[in-house]
XYZ file of C-alpha atoms in Angstrom:
711
model
C -87.088 -255.924 -10.849
C -86.025 -252.402 -11.567
C -87.604 -249.678 -13.581
C -85.873 -250.214 -16.885
C -83.224 -252.428 -15.356
C -81.322 -254.322 -18.009
C -82.119 -257.975 -17.996
C -78.720 -258.864 -19.442
C -75.112 -257.902 -18.980
C -72.652 -256.036 -21.165
C -72.765 -257.612 -24.606
C -71.906 -256.517 -28.147
C -75.553 -256.418 -29.031
C -77.911 -253.853 -30.459
C -77.940 -250.831 -28.159
C -81.685 -250.948 -27.700
C -81.740 -254.624 -26.791
C -78.799 -254.559 -24.418
C -80.460 -252.189 -21.991
C -84.020 -253.414 -21.839
C -86.591 -255.276 -23.816
C -88.892 -252.248 -23.459
C -86.927 -249.290 -24.843
C -89.646 -246.795 -24.011
C -89.261 -247.581 -20.292
C -85.507 -247.395 -19.796
C -85.557 -244.755 -17.051
C -84.888 -245.493 -13.404
C -87.632 -243.533 -11.684
C -88.703 -244.326 -8.138
C -92.332 -245.387 -8.346
C -94.878 -243.915 -5.973
C -96.307 -247.357 -5.381
C -93.053 -248.889 -4.277
C -91.668 -245.900 -2.383
C -88.424 -247.821 -1.881
C -84.901 -246.530 -2.350
C -81.366 -247.583 -1.649
C -80.731 -246.708 2.015
C -76.956 -247.293 2.011
C -74.583 -245.482 -0.343
C -71.005 -246.725 -0.533
C -68.536 -244.143 -1.884
C -66.790 -245.328 -5.095
C -63.338 -245.172 -3.456
C -64.553 -247.435 -0.643
C -66.346 -249.769 -3.034
C -63.227 -250.047 -5.191
C -60.972 -250.774 -2.201
C -63.331 -253.462 -0.901
C -63.605 -255.038 -4.334
C -59.815 -255.237 -4.543
C -59.519 -256.618 -0.990
C -57.595 -253.550 0.137
C -57.754 -252.212 3.731
C -60.620 -249.868 4.629
C -61.166 -248.050 7.935
C -64.640 -246.911 8.989
C -64.904 -243.608 10.883
C -67.870 -242.219 12.814
C -69.271 -238.728 12.379
C -70.783 -237.649 15.723
C -67.346 -236.241 16.465
C -67.977 -233.978 13.458
C -71.581 -233.068 14.244
C -71.527 -233.065 18.062
C -67.977 -233.640 19.342
C -66.167 -230.479 18.317
C -67.005 -226.923 17.269
C -66.597 -225.753 13.674
C -64.020 -225.483 12.079
C -62.051 -227.826 14.407
C -64.478 -230.633 13.578
C -63.915 -230.333 9.824
C -60.136 -230.003 10.035
C -59.942 -232.957 12.442
C -62.095 -235.108 10.143
C -59.855 -234.283 7.177
C -56.704 -234.894 9.213
C -57.972 -238.275 10.390
C -58.811 -239.316 6.827
C -55.344 -238.156 5.725
C -53.718 -240.281 8.456
C -55.688 -243.327 7.315
C -54.552 -242.777 3.719
C -50.939 -242.206 4.787
C -50.939 -245.606 6.481
C -52.107 -247.277 3.257
C -55.832 -247.689 3.959
C -58.979 -246.091 2.542
C -61.067 -243.971 4.958
C -64.829 -244.549 5.050
C -66.426 -241.837 7.161
C -70.034 -242.796 7.875
C -72.850 -240.253 8.101
C -76.523 -239.788 7.289
C -77.310 -237.160 4.664
C -80.903 -236.401 3.734
C -82.137 -239.824 4.760
C -79.350 -241.903 3.225
C -76.572 -243.664 5.116
C -73.274 -242.854 3.421
C -70.270 -245.141 3.880
C -67.502 -242.828 2.719
C -68.064 -239.090 2.310
C -66.923 -236.658 -0.365
C -65.225 -233.382 0.651
C -68.502 -231.548 0.057
C -70.451 -234.007 2.233
C -67.908 -233.711 5.054
C -68.206 -229.924 4.922
C -72.011 -230.182 4.917
C -72.039 -232.286 8.103
C -69.454 -230.067 9.782
C -71.485 -226.891 9.164
C -74.994 -228.304 9.589
C -76.583 -226.973 12.784
C -79.637 -229.236 12.600
C -77.755 -232.546 12.469
C -79.061 -235.244 14.749
C -77.065 -237.714 16.792
C -77.944 -241.018 15.101
C -77.732 -244.301 16.998
C -79.277 -247.684 16.087
C -82.707 -246.679 17.422
C -82.669 -243.390 15.472
C -81.826 -244.779 12.026
C -85.411 -245.668 10.964
C -86.783 -242.248 11.954
C -83.943 -240.201 10.455
C -84.120 -242.139 7.187
C -87.921 -241.982 6.978
C -87.856 -238.204 7.457
C -84.946 -237.602 5.084
C -82.858 -235.969 7.832
C -79.109 -235.649 8.298
C -76.945 -236.587 11.249
C -73.722 -237.904 12.664
C -73.573 -241.632 13.327
C -72.650 -242.887 16.776
C -70.527 -245.959 17.388
C -73.544 -248.287 17.108
C -74.918 -246.797 13.873
C -71.443 -246.659 12.332
C -70.919 -250.332 13.168
C -74.180 -251.218 11.431
C -73.235 -249.290 8.287
C -69.665 -250.611 8.233
C -70.894 -254.192 8.587
C -73.435 -253.686 5.792
C -70.621 -252.438 3.525
C -68.214 -255.214 4.512
C -65.712 -253.045 6.420
C -64.311 -255.015 9.417
C -62.286 -252.253 11.158
C -63.745 -249.093 12.712
C -61.838 -246.292 14.480
C -63.437 -243.905 16.973
C -62.410 -241.700 19.899
C -64.095 -243.482 22.785
C -67.137 -245.696 23.095
C -70.186 -245.114 25.275
C -70.820 -247.238 28.321
C -72.821 -247.722 31.497
C -73.571 -244.319 33.013
C -72.908 -243.669 36.647
C -75.891 -244.844 38.691
C -76.691 -247.006 35.654
C -77.733 -249.849 37.949
C -80.746 -247.708 38.870
C -81.322 -245.590 35.751
C -80.509 -248.390 33.270
C -78.794 -245.701 31.177
C -76.549 -247.947 29.093
C -75.124 -246.924 25.725
C -76.335 -248.778 22.638
C -72.636 -248.999 21.687
C -72.263 -251.894 24.127
C -75.173 -253.980 22.841
C -74.071 -253.278 19.260
C -70.644 -254.675 20.090
C -72.445 -257.797 21.261
C -74.292 -258.362 17.979
C -72.223 -256.887 15.140
C -68.901 -258.473 14.096
C -66.781 -255.333 13.797
C -63.412 -254.506 15.397
C -63.708 -251.169 17.204
C -60.480 -249.300 17.950
C -60.985 -246.632 20.626
C -59.257 -244.902 23.547
C -61.372 -246.939 25.932
C -64.354 -245.468 27.756
C -64.836 -241.861 28.869
C -64.131 -241.391 32.574
C -67.543 -239.766 33.080
C -68.952 -243.305 32.828
C -68.929 -246.280 35.166
C -65.987 -248.117 33.622
C -66.149 -251.159 35.893
C -69.793 -251.857 35.088
C -69.104 -251.116 31.410
C -66.481 -253.873 31.289
C -68.838 -256.249 33.113
C -71.606 -255.471 30.621
C -69.254 -256.087 27.681
C -68.369 -259.467 29.175
C -72.073 -260.335 29.412
C -72.468 -259.364 25.755
C -69.641 -261.724 24.769
C -67.356 -258.946 23.528
C -63.632 -259.693 23.379
C -61.812 -256.728 24.998
C -58.048 -256.180 24.746
C -55.702 -253.282 25.483
C -53.300 -252.372 22.688
C -49.741 -251.897 23.952
C -47.349 -253.115 26.629
C -49.794 -253.057 29.558
C -53.229 -254.528 30.370
C -54.469 -251.256 31.888
C -57.829 -250.311 30.402
C -57.651 -246.630 29.302
C -60.183 -243.962 30.223
C -60.102 -241.759 27.135
C -57.994 -238.790 28.401
C -56.064 -241.009 30.782
C -54.056 -244.163 29.938
C -55.272 -245.743 33.184
C -58.767 -246.143 34.560
C -58.016 -248.334 37.557
C -59.328 -251.363 35.682
C -57.604 -253.936 33.488
C -58.613 -255.542 30.206
C -59.064 -259.318 30.007
C -56.416 -259.425 27.276
C -53.528 -257.464 25.827
C -52.040 -257.315 22.326
C -48.723 -255.758 21.389
C -48.781 -254.902 17.679
C -50.940 -254.654 14.515
C -50.193 -258.247 13.509
C -51.468 -259.653 16.818
C -54.537 -257.421 16.602
C -55.217 -258.591 13.040
C -54.991 -262.255 14.071
C -57.468 -261.602 16.890
C -59.925 -259.926 14.510
C -59.506 -262.644 11.879
C -60.190 -265.320 14.503
C -63.368 -263.540 15.584
C -64.628 -263.242 12.011
C -63.699 -266.839 11.152
C -65.537 -268.197 14.184
C -68.719 -266.468 13.020
C -69.591 -265.331 16.556
C -71.555 -262.294 15.323
C -70.050 -260.199 18.126
C -67.430 -257.492 17.932
C -63.937 -256.879 19.301
C -62.991 -253.830 21.371
C -59.341 -252.797 21.138
C -58.514 -250.098 23.707
C -55.618 -247.815 22.710
C -54.160 -245.578 25.484
C -53.677 -241.875 24.736
C -50.049 -241.074 23.731
C -47.795 -240.379 26.741
C -46.942 -236.823 25.645
C -50.609 -235.862 25.932
C -51.400 -237.939 29.001
C -49.636 -235.424 31.253
C -52.643 -233.109 31.003
C -54.874 -235.995 32.049
C -55.112 -235.032 35.729
C -56.191 -231.467 34.947
C -58.732 -232.733 32.451
C -60.071 -235.311 34.940
C -60.658 -232.546 37.520
C -62.474 -230.488 34.878
C -64.600 -233.528 33.969
C -65.723 -233.959 37.573
C -66.697 -230.275 37.716
C -68.598 -230.579 34.423
C -70.410 -233.722 35.614
C -71.543 -231.875 38.751
C -72.786 -228.916 36.695
C -74.621 -231.167 34.233
C -76.399 -232.876 37.126
C -77.324 -229.523 38.684
C -78.782 -228.307 35.381
C -80.773 -231.506 34.867
C -78.977 -232.460 31.653
C -79.563 -236.145 30.858
C -79.343 -238.808 28.154
C -77.691 -238.073 24.838
C -77.126 -234.404 25.751
C -74.743 -235.220 28.615
C -71.602 -236.050 26.630
C -71.649 -233.018 24.267
C -72.286 -230.690 27.253
C -69.441 -232.158 29.299
C -66.968 -232.101 26.411
C -67.776 -228.457 25.690
C -67.545 -227.499 29.389
C -64.284 -229.382 29.887
C -62.811 -227.612 26.865
C -63.695 -224.265 28.464
C -62.302 -225.195 31.892
C -59.020 -226.539 30.482
C -58.649 -223.611 28.053
C -58.514 -225.893 25.032
C -56.168 -228.526 26.443
C -58.900 -231.187 26.421
C -59.668 -230.433 22.765
C -55.975 -230.798 21.910
C -55.806 -234.083 23.827
C -59.040 -235.241 22.176
C -57.630 -234.557 18.699
C -54.322 -236.218 19.615
C -55.921 -239.456 20.766
C -58.185 -239.576 17.705
C -55.145 -239.107 15.459
C -53.354 -241.877 17.343
C -56.367 -244.208 17.119
C -56.584 -243.552 13.378
C -52.917 -244.417 12.928
C -53.116 -247.604 15.015
C -56.451 -248.656 13.497
C -55.146 -248.179 9.948
C -52.048 -250.251 10.719
C -54.311 -252.990 12.077
C -56.568 -252.816 8.994
C -53.520 -253.115 6.717
C -52.184 -256.076 8.728
C -55.621 -257.742 8.589
C -55.854 -257.217 4.826
C -52.368 -258.653 4.346
C -53.109 -261.686 6.504
C -56.399 -262.397 4.744
C -54.660 -262.117 1.375
C -51.863 -264.481 2.476
C -54.442 -266.914 3.817
C -56.228 -266.913 0.467
C -52.962 -267.454 -1.413
C -52.024 -270.271 0.947
C -55.444 -271.812 0.479
C -55.110 -271.523 -3.290
C -51.643 -273.116 -3.227
C -52.921 -276.006 -1.136
C -55.937 -276.234 -3.374
C -53.895 -276.408 -6.561
C -51.689 -279.081 -5.015
C -54.817 -281.178 -4.533
C -56.267 -280.471 -7.973
C -55.676 -277.574 -10.298
C -59.325 -277.370 -11.313
C -60.749 -277.340 -7.791
C -62.436 -280.671 -7.287
C -64.610 -279.281 -4.490
C -66.685 -277.093 -6.839
C -70.238 -278.386 -7.144
C -71.273 -275.633 -9.572
C -69.652 -274.912 -12.934
C -70.147 -271.614 -14.787
C -69.002 -271.370 -18.425
C -69.051 -267.992 -20.116
C -67.400 -264.692 -20.919
C -65.184 -262.227 -19.086
C -65.247 -258.568 -20.090
C -63.386 -255.481 -18.994
C -66.108 -252.822 -18.945
C -65.799 -249.086 -19.399
C -68.972 -247.289 -18.329
C -69.252 -243.636 -19.355
C -72.159 -241.722 -17.790
C -73.034 -238.238 -18.999
C -73.796 -235.387 -16.630
C -76.284 -233.690 -18.951
C -79.789 -234.718 -19.993
C -78.753 -235.169 -23.627
C -75.469 -236.356 -25.126
C -74.103 -234.561 -28.186
C -72.193 -236.788 -30.594
C -69.186 -235.326 -32.393
C -67.991 -233.386 -29.331
C -66.741 -233.922 -25.785
C -69.507 -234.267 -23.206
C -69.023 -233.788 -19.436
C -69.355 -237.049 -17.535
C -67.684 -239.731 -15.494
C -65.906 -242.860 -16.735
C -65.231 -245.907 -14.592
C -63.676 -249.278 -15.302
C -65.155 -252.468 -13.943
C -65.030 -256.165 -14.711
C -68.005 -257.965 -16.202
C -69.103 -260.584 -18.676
C -72.238 -262.632 -18.082
C -70.445 -265.807 -16.993
C -67.977 -263.909 -14.812
C -70.772 -261.896 -13.220
C -72.807 -264.977 -12.349
C -69.749 -266.780 -10.948
C -68.871 -263.635 -8.948
C -72.420 -263.401 -7.590
C -72.431 -267.069 -6.544
C -68.985 -266.685 -4.941
C -70.176 -263.759 -2.821
C -73.273 -265.722 -1.807
C -71.391 -268.577 -0.201
C -70.887 -270.916 -3.168
C -67.601 -271.971 -4.822
C -68.291 -272.286 -8.560
C -65.599 -273.406 -10.991
C -65.478 -270.672 -13.638
C -64.412 -271.684 -17.164
C -63.575 -268.911 -19.649
C -60.790 -267.430 -21.805
C -58.764 -264.210 -21.658
C -55.724 -262.789 -23.426
C -52.223 -262.151 -22.095
C -52.549 -258.375 -21.995
C -52.705 -255.878 -19.127
C -56.471 -256.352 -18.911
C -56.049 -260.050 -18.136
C -53.793 -259.327 -15.150
C -56.262 -256.748 -13.836
C -59.307 -258.981 -14.156
C -57.625 -261.984 -12.504
C -56.482 -259.772 -9.646
C -60.039 -258.490 -9.214
C -61.427 -262.049 -9.268
C -59.119 -263.386 -6.546
C -62.145 -264.349 -4.446
C -63.358 -266.644 -7.248
C -62.173 -270.044 -8.489
C -60.711 -269.022 -11.855
C -58.670 -272.199 -12.363
C -60.737 -272.910 -15.492
C -59.829 -269.607 -17.189
C -57.434 -270.066 -20.138
C -54.848 -267.332 -20.846
C -54.248 -267.301 -24.590
C -51.172 -265.896 -26.338
C -51.674 -263.174 -28.955
C -55.325 -262.732 -27.925
C -57.077 -259.683 -26.485
C -59.209 -259.902 -23.373
C -62.814 -258.998 -24.204
C -63.681 -255.337 -23.664
C -66.971 -253.494 -23.646
C -67.754 -249.776 -23.563
C -71.191 -248.395 -22.690
C -72.156 -244.731 -22.958
C -75.220 -243.940 -20.848
C -77.115 -240.713 -20.277
C -77.611 -238.976 -16.949
C -80.978 -240.752 -16.566
C -79.468 -244.192 -17.156
C -80.405 -244.734 -20.829
C -77.904 -246.541 -23.020
C -76.821 -244.287 -25.901
C -74.129 -246.479 -27.394
C -72.479 -249.805 -26.695
C -69.296 -251.166 -28.312
C -67.704 -254.542 -27.654
C -64.693 -256.601 -28.694
C -65.774 -260.138 -27.785
C -63.929 -262.318 -30.299
C -62.024 -264.244 -27.611
C -65.256 -265.803 -26.354
C -65.111 -268.092 -29.390
C -61.997 -269.624 -27.819
C -64.088 -271.150 -24.999
C -64.091 -274.286 -27.084
C -65.319 -277.825 -26.552
C -61.658 -278.886 -26.403
C -60.901 -276.466 -23.571
C -64.081 -277.229 -21.603
C -63.629 -281.003 -21.980
C -60.562 -280.785 -19.713
C -63.067 -280.308 -16.888
C -65.403 -283.175 -17.785
C -64.940 -284.737 -14.346
C -66.141 -281.547 -12.648
C -69.005 -281.174 -15.134
C -70.239 -284.727 -14.653
C -70.274 -284.403 -10.834
C -71.758 -280.884 -10.634
C -75.217 -280.211 -9.220
C -75.662 -277.219 -11.545
C -73.941 -275.997 -14.719
C -74.581 -272.471 -15.994
C -73.896 -271.496 -19.618
C -73.962 -268.001 -21.071
C -74.797 -267.320 -24.717
C -71.336 -265.971 -25.532
C -69.796 -269.433 -25.889
C -69.773 -271.373 -29.206
C -72.687 -273.594 -30.224
C -70.427 -276.663 -30.266
C -69.460 -276.034 -26.622
C -73.108 -275.696 -25.606
C -73.953 -278.957 -27.419
C -71.060 -280.754 -25.691
C -72.095 -279.604 -22.208
C -75.728 -280.526 -22.864
C -74.674 -284.038 -23.882
C -72.737 -284.412 -20.610
C -75.774 -283.107 -18.699
C -78.079 -285.652 -20.331
C -75.684 -288.500 -19.591
C -75.307 -287.617 -15.899
C -78.739 -286.040 -15.220
C -77.282 -282.601 -14.394
C -79.315 -279.384 -14.193
C -78.212 -276.785 -16.768
C -79.098 -273.067 -16.574
C -78.915 -271.122 -19.848
C -78.469 -267.345 -19.676
C -79.107 -266.247 -23.298
C -77.044 -262.994 -23.105
C -78.864 -261.246 -25.974
C -81.607 -261.868 -28.539
C -79.117 -262.769 -31.270
C -77.346 -265.454 -29.214
C -80.476 -266.807 -27.520
C -81.009 -269.296 -30.367
C -77.787 -271.310 -29.845
C -79.087 -274.338 -27.864
C -82.273 -274.395 -29.979
C -80.458 -275.028 -33.254
C -80.450 -278.725 -32.296
C -82.056 -280.940 -29.661
C -79.494 -279.666 -27.126
C -82.147 -277.378 -25.624
C -84.059 -280.395 -24.351
C -81.213 -280.958 -21.867
C -81.690 -277.498 -20.301
C -83.409 -277.244 -16.919
C -83.544 -273.460 -16.500
C -83.311 -270.386 -18.726
C -83.527 -266.675 -17.899
C -84.416 -264.789 -21.112
C -86.025 -261.408 -21.533
C -89.079 -261.196 -23.779
C -87.092 -260.540 -26.965
C -84.799 -263.502 -26.247
C -87.812 -265.696 -25.491
C -89.184 -264.762 -28.929
C -85.885 -265.778 -30.555
C -85.966 -269.154 -28.796
C -89.475 -269.844 -30.037
C -88.739 -268.623 -33.573
C -85.776 -270.995 -33.752
C -88.134 -273.873 -32.887
C -90.623 -272.726 -35.524
C -93.193 -271.471 -33.015
C -95.162 -268.368 -34.184
C -94.199 -265.173 -32.311
C -95.533 -261.592 -32.391
C -93.851 -259.312 -34.936
C -93.825 -256.447 -32.445
C -93.301 -256.882 -28.704
C -96.341 -255.813 -26.658
C -96.271 -252.626 -24.587
C -99.270 -252.933 -22.257
C -98.757 -254.811 -18.999
C -101.537 -257.350 -19.590
C -100.280 -258.101 -23.107
C -96.709 -258.498 -21.865
C -97.789 -261.106 -19.316
C -100.024 -262.860 -21.834
C -97.266 -263.112 -24.452
C -94.683 -264.138 -21.828
C -96.859 -267.010 -20.609
C -97.773 -268.093 -24.162
C -94.112 -268.163 -25.285
C -93.001 -269.989 -22.147
C -95.430 -272.854 -22.746
C -93.622 -274.583 -25.666
C -90.269 -274.498 -23.881
C -91.715 -275.992 -20.703
C -92.284 -279.229 -22.589
C -88.664 -279.949 -21.675
C -87.329 -277.108 -19.478
C -88.090 -277.322 -15.772
C -88.458 -273.576 -15.236
C -88.266 -270.271 -17.117
C -87.413 -266.964 -15.443
C -88.550 -264.259 -17.876
C -87.166 -260.806 -17.065
C -89.620 -258.063 -18.038
C -87.602 -254.913 -17.365
C -89.841 -252.306 -15.760
C -92.649 -254.822 -15.360
C -90.783 -257.239 -13.115
C -90.133 -260.990 -13.342
C -92.305 -263.805 -14.689
C -91.476 -267.233 -13.241
C -92.999 -270.154 -15.160
C -92.890 -273.851 -14.335
C -94.417 -276.750 -12.425
C -97.275 -275.914 -10.057
C -96.607 -276.737 -6.415
C -98.953 -275.615 -3.607
C -99.940 -272.330 -5.225
C -96.411 -271.519 -6.380
C -93.821 -272.535 -8.986
C -91.486 -275.365 -8.013
C -87.917 -274.125 -8.587
C -86.145 -277.126 -7.074
C -84.364 -279.406 -9.588
C -86.521 -282.343 -10.654
C -85.099 -285.836 -10.490
C -87.148 -287.157 -13.377
C -89.340 -285.750 -16.130
C -93.046 -286.335 -15.668
C -96.371 -284.907 -16.745
C -97.116 -281.853 -14.648
C -99.496 -278.941 -14.209
C -97.932 -275.615 -15.208
C -98.390 -272.152 -13.779
C -96.718 -268.742 -13.661
C -95.995 -266.140 -10.989
C -95.446 -262.457 -11.717
C -93.301 -260.493 -9.270
C -93.519 -256.667 -9.516
C -90.458 -254.501 -9.917
C -88.337 -252.832 -7.271
C -87.402 -249.424 -8.659
C -84.208 -247.390 -8.457
C -83.882 -243.683 -9.227
C -81.596 -242.310 -11.925
C -79.513 -240.638 -9.211
C -79.013 -243.985 -7.457
C -78.080 -245.790 -10.665
C -74.326 -246.144 -11.133
C -74.046 -249.220 -13.385
C -76.598 -250.849 -15.676
C -74.540 -253.825 -16.811
C -74.911 -256.465 -14.101
C -78.389 -256.334 -12.592
C -79.736 -259.262 -14.620
C -76.706 -261.393 -13.819
C -77.001 -260.522 -10.125
C -80.634 -261.610 -10.272
C -79.742 -264.930 -11.909
C -76.833 -265.644 -9.550
C -78.861 -264.944 -6.425
C -81.752 -267.037 -7.758
C -79.371 -269.962 -8.266
C -77.940 -269.512 -4.762
C -81.438 -269.520 -3.281
C -82.446 -272.635 -5.233
C -79.303 -274.487 -4.133
C -80.090 -273.554 -0.525
C -83.527 -275.116 -1.108
C -85.335 -271.894 -0.261
C -88.960 -271.356 -1.249
C -89.735 -269.641 -4.546
C -90.692 -266.267 -3.043
C -87.420 -266.120 -1.112
C -85.350 -267.088 -4.174
C -86.905 -264.388 -6.355
C -86.634 -261.757 -3.632
C -82.948 -262.614 -3.167
C -82.530 -262.029 -6.893
C -84.360 -258.722 -6.858
C -82.319 -257.383 -3.929
C -79.053 -258.516 -5.526
C -80.031 -256.676 -8.702
C -80.805 -253.527 -6.729
C -77.352 -253.631 -5.120
C -75.837 -253.988 -8.588
C -77.573 -250.905 -9.967
C -76.381 -248.785 -7.039
C -72.771 -250.010 -7.384
C -70.001 -248.974 -9.765
C -69.397 -252.703 -10.339
C -71.692 -255.138 -12.198
C -71.764 -257.328 -9.087
C -71.816 -255.189 -5.948
C -68.810 -255.835 -3.674
C -71.257 -255.445 -0.776
C -73.277 -258.456 -1.968
C -73.506 -261.074 0.795
C -76.096 -263.623 1.863
C -77.101 -261.322 4.723
C -77.621 -258.362 2.376
C -80.185 -260.262 0.259
C -81.784 -262.488 2.884
C -85.506 -261.552 2.895
C -85.727 -262.568 6.550
C -82.912 -260.231 7.602
C -83.726 -257.362 5.216
C -87.134 -256.407 6.542
C -87.216 -252.820 5.244
C -88.417 -253.949 1.811
C -92.161 -254.184 1.172
C -93.045 -257.250 -0.902
C -96.398 -257.237 -2.715
C -97.949 -260.649 -3.268
C -97.019 -262.107 -6.688
C -99.800 -262.636 -9.264
C -100.676 -266.264 -10.020
C -101.675 -267.609 -13.462
C -102.372 -271.093 -14.758
C -100.656 -272.177 -17.968
C -102.826 -274.348 -20.198
């Protein structure tokens, strides 16, 4: 879990309860024990564009730190970003600043990298060291590909890629760019390979790595950076952005896990200087060899020397080809975005022709949609009655929507049932949720879409929360019953506490009749009681309350509960286990979120762990609990406190449905929650199965969970 991370989403609940069930621990400090932090930072403009399925172009930064002298490097970086924007895409310059990989840089961060004289050249092999030491550097092609892929950016523009060095058959000096192209599914747009390299062997190596290589334009000639011709040809040739986009889309759809290299020749008007530059390159190569310059220092030395010998013509040509690559790459990114959008619309049209409620959904989520406004102060204390400096961002939340969003990003296709108004907010939220199956969302005349506003301090504490949630009462039994066929055939139904009691009772009756697993997300301590007002709760399989909500559930059943929630760690665990016991008479499993203290998973004992897999029949069983410690996030890293608990629940469900072991399921949930806290959105747009797979994400240290028997 996260230090003080809210176990529930944005609700119109008491301000203290909505943030954490331990108000005294609602800060987001990085614990010394954990020592973990978010290694990738996605700029809000990039995150927003990705969330809205708009085109984004990744850009490397070694050209800033090592490719050009100041101030040419800074002006070129700004010009390239401006070209990307002019073509309708969002630039995402990648760099490492003080041990954090940034995908998208602010003006200040660009200037910092451009001026920094101690910046390192960061490739795949260098990332662990640079991050561990808190250093800064420019990312090479390989490191930029890694960061872009992590963020979900499929198109990357650079000047030229590295390759097999001359005499590489003996020295084995082969750029990591080539192996990265063989294992990371990113489209790289470049001006080919620098002529100082062995281009023939480079193309052979790319073939061995399974990389699709194509020249962009009318000819198959493979370019050599400053020259449109290298004496070699590409295997393939594409003529325009639309063809390039189809090629990239095919690669991504096939799931090959290898990249595409699109080679763009330098513009003709600058190619005329190519011969002079080539002669200067040969002279620089000879001098580098004579001076014993090797490895990563070769390219910067040669570029600097060539610039001197050509009296700046090579720098002008270098800038020109980078500008051209940025223009072409942005056009390709826009074409790819358009094609993917059209494909989704076509799929939706076909889908609705088959069945308007999406008969393929095997999960149903019923709950609220909110439009969230998160205001974060820039001072330690907020002063009411006056204007405070801060930042305000809009995002889309609601417990049900968040869980359905999380599941959708983790490879599932849940049917989401909810209600919204017919106002401007409803159009915005449906547009944002295009990746989800929202065919169960009712649009109601003369109703307002639910809105929520949270005011949080600089350190991440909730100062005030306001919500207009009346429309959630329109998620009625009558509306939900239209989807009874989908409910009765689902493998899992998730309910949030925003919906009416009568709707919860109806769904629970369907679940009992068809032996369906139901997950109840209580939302807040006031609404946690809803299924427990009748015997409906006995039809639940899972619930994910915090400690206060767990108390409410027990109180509703007449079970004695403590008047004051415990504060010491041992007492928290003891009370959590004691309050879980009565509910486990009928529930299969309880996931109790403990804020700063982590997660308590309670249920049937199975080989030293808790069995999370749905049970086919109720039987007498031995009960136990596992406590998983928190993952912490600093106040500086925290951008949004409204979706971490929902991310946790959604990822847990995804792991259970994949039949993963309990440790893996909980760790998926914890990593999804961490991504949420570091994002401006309740559910991080960067959330994917790969980003929360404990096998693939090996940088996180996982302490062994504590085991307890439940009498």
